[in-house]
Coordinates of C-alpha atoms in Angstrom, one line a residue:
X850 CA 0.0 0.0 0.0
X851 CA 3.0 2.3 0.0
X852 CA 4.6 5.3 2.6
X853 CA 1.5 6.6 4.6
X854 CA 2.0 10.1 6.5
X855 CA -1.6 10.5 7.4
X856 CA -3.5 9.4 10.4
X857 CA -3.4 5.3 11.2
X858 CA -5.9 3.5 13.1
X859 CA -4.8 0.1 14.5
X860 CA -7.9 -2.0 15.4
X861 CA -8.3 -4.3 17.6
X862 CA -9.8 -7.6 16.5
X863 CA -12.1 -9.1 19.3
X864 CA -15.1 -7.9 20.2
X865 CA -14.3 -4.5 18.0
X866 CA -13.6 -5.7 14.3
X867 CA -15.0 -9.4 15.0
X868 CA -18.1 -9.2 17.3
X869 CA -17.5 -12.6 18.9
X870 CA -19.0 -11.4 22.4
X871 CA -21.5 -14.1 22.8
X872 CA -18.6 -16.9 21.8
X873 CA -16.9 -15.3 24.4
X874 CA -19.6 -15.3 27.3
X875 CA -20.0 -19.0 26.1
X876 CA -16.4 -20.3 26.4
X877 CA -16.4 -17.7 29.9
X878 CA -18.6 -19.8 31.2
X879 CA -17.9 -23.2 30.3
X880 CA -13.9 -22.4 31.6
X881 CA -16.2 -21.4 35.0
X882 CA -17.8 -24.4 35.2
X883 CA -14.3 -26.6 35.1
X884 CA -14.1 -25.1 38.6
X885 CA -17.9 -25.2 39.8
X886 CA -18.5 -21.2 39.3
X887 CA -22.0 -19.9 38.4
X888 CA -22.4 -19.1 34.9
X889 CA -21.6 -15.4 34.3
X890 CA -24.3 -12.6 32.1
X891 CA -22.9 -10.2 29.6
X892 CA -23.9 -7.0 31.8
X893 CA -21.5 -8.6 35.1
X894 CA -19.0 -9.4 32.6
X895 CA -18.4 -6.3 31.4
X896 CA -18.6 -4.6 34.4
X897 CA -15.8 -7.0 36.0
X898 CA -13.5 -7.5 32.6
X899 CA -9.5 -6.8 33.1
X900 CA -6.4 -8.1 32.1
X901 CA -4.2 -10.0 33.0
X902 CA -7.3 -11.7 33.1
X903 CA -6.5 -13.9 36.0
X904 CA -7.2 -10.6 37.6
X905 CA -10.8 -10.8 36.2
X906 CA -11.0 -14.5 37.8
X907 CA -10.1 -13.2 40.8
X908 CA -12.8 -10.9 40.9
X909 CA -15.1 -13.8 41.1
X910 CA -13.9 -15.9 42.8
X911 CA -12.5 -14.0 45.8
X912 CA -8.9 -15.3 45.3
X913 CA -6.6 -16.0 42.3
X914 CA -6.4 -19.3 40.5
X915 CA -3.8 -21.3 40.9
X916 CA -1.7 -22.1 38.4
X917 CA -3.2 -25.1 37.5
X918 CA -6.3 -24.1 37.5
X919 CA -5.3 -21.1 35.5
X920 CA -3.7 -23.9 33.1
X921 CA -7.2 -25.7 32.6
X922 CA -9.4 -22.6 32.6
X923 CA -7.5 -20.9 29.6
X924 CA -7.2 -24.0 27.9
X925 CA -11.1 -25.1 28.3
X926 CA -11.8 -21.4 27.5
X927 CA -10.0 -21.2 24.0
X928 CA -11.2 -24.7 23.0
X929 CA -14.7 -23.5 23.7
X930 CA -14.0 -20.8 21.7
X931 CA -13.0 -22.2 18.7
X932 CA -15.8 -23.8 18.8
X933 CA -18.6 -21.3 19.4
X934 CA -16.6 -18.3 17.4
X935 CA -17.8 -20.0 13.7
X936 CA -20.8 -18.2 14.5
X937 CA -19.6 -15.1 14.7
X938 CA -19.1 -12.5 12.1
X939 CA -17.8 -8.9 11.7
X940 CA -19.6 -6.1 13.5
X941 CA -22.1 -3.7 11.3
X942 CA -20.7 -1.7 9.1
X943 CA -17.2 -2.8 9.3
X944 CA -16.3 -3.3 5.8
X945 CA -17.5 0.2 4.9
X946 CA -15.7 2.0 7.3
X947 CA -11.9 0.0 6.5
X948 CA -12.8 0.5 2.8
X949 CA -13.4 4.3 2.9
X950 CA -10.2 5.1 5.5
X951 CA -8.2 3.6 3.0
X952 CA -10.0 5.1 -0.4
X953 CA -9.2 8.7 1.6
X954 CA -5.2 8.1 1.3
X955 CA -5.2 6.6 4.9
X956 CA -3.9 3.4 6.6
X957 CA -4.6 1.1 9.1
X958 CA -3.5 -2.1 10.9
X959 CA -4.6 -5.1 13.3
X960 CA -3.2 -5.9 16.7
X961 CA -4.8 -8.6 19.0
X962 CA -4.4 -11.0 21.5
X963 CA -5.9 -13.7 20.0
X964 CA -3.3 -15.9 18.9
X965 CA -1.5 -15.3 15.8
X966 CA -1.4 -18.1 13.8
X967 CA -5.9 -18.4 14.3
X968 CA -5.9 -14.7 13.9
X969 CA -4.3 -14.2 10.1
X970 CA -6.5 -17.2 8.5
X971 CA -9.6 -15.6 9.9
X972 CA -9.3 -12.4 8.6
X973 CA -8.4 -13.4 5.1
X974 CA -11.6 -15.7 5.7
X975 CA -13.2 -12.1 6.0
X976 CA -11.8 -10.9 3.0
X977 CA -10.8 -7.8 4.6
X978 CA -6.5 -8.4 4.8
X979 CA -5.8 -6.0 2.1
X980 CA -7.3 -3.1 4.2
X981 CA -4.3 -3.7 6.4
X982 CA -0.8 -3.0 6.2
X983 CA 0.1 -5.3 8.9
X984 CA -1.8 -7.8 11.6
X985 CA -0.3 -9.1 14.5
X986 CA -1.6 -11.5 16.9
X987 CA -0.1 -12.5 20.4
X988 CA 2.4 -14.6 20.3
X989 CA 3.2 -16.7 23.6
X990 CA 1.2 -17.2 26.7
X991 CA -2.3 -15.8 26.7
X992 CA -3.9 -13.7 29.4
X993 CA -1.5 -10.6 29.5
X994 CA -1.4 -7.1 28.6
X995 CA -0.8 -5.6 25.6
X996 CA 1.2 -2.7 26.0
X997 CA 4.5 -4.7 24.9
X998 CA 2.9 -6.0 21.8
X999 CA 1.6 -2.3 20.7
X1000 CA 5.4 -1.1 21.2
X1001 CA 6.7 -4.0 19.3
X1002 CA 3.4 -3.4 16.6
X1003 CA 4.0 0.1 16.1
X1004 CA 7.9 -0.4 16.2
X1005 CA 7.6 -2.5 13.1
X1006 CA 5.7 -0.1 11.1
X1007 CA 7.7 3.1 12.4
X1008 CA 9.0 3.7 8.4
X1009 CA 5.4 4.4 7.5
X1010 CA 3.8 5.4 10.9
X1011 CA 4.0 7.9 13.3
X1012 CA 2.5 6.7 16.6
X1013 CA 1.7 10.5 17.4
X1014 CA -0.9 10.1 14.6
X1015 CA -1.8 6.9 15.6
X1016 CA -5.4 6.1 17.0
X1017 CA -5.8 2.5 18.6
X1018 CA -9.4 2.0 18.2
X1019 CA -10.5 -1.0 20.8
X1020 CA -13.3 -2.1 23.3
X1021 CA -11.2 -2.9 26.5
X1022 CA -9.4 -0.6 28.9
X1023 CA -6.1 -2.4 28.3
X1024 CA -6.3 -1.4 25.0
X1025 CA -6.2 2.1 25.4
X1026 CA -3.3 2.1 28.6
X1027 CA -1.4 0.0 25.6
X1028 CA -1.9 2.9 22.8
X1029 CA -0.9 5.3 25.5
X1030 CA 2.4 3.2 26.8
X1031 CA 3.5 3.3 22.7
X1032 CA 2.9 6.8 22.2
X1033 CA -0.4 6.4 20.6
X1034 CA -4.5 8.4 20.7
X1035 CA -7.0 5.7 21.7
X1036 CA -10.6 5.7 21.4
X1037 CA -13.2 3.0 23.0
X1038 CA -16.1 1.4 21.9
X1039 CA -18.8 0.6 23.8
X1040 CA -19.7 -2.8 22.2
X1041 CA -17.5 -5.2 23.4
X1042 CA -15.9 -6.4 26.6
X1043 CA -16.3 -3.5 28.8
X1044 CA -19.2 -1.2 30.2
X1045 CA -19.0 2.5 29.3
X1046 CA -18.3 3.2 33.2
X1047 CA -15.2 1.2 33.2
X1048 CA -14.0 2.5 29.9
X1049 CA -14.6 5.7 30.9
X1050 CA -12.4 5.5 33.5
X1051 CA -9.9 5.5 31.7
X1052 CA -9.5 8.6 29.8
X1053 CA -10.2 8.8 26.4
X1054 CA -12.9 9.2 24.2
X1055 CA -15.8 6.6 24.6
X1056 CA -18.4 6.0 21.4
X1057 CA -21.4 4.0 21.1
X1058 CA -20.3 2.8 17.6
X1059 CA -17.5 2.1 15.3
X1060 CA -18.6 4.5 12.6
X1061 CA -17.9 7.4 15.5
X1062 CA -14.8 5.9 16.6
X1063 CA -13.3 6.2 13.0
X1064 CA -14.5 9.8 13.1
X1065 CA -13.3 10.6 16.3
X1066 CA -9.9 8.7 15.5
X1067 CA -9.6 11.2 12.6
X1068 CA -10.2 14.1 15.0
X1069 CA -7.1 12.8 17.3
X1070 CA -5.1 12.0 14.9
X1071 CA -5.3 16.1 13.3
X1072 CA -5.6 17.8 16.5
X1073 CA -3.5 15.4 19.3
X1074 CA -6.3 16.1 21.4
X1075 CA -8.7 14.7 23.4

């Protein structure tokens, strides 16, 4: 796609691009039962959501897992989710918005922390890859942050990005700390992981949809303000 000097968005993939929340309420809640929790509701899981998410575990069950029940819990989780994500698609309007921020001279990228080597298949599935100029997906143990992997994102594309006009555009607080560790705007979405109060919390613009996080992500990336 060539040198870009203009504003870049990089997305997040889960529960922003790919709306895959009810895959992941399902797979939440069979990793629960492994260890005899109560099944968990959308509305308590966002309102309790945080990495490292043996953090979020703790929050409900008074105490962290152990290691080895951190070992089965992720494990039962992601096989759960493999299995219940076929049934998930990309969120409304996606393909509109990636198509017209790249017909106006623009570019933009994926970085998640869904694995790596599940992550690249499934967007070309999508038909979406050459709206990117890169995608990244975790590599090594699940469950962290991702400020490191933003640094090491945005370090890789530093020839044709400049993080100062960079907007992360995510549904999870970690997302935005991560954009703000590299050097990067963040904006939040509403539609995902997290409730607007916890999102809120953090200090960035909050939007009810993607079509006004690309806007506002335009706005940060001219102005460098909030």
């Amino acid at each position: 796609m060539g040198t870009h000097t203009d504003a870049h968005i990089v997305w997040d993939w889960n529960g922003t691009l790919f709306h895959d929340v009810d895959a992941v309420i399902g797979a939440t809640n069979a990793a629960f039962a492994e260890l005899g929790l109560a099944p968990i509701t959308l509305e308590r899981y966002r309102e309790l959501y945080c990495v490292p998410v043996p953090r979020f575990y703790e929050r409900l069950m008074g105490r962290l897992p152990s290691p080895a029940e951190w070992e089965v819990m992720d494990a039962v989780f992601h096989r759960h989710y493999t299995e219940h994500r076929v049934g998930c698609g990309l969120a409304d309007g996606v393909e509109d918005l990636l198509r017209a921020w790249v017909a106006a001279g623009r570019s933009q990228s994926i970085l998640s922390m869904y694995g790596h080597e599940d992550l690249v298949p499934l967007v070309a599935d999508f038909g979406i890859s050459s709206h990117f100029i890169r995608v990244d997906g975790r590599t090594g143990p699940s469950g962290g942050s991702k400020a490191e992997h933003m640094v090491r994102h945005l370090d890789a594309l530093r020839d044709t990005v400049d993080p100062r006009r960079t907007v992360v555009i995510g549904d999870a607080a970690d997302d935005a700390l991560a954009a703000l560790h590299a050097g990067a705007h963040a904006v939040l979405w509403t539609g995902g992981s997290h409730g607007r109060a916890s999102l809120e919390a953090v200090g960035v613009p909050v939007v009810d949809s993607l079509s006004d996080a690309v806007a506002e992500a335009e706005r940060l990336a001219v102005t460098g303000r909030p």
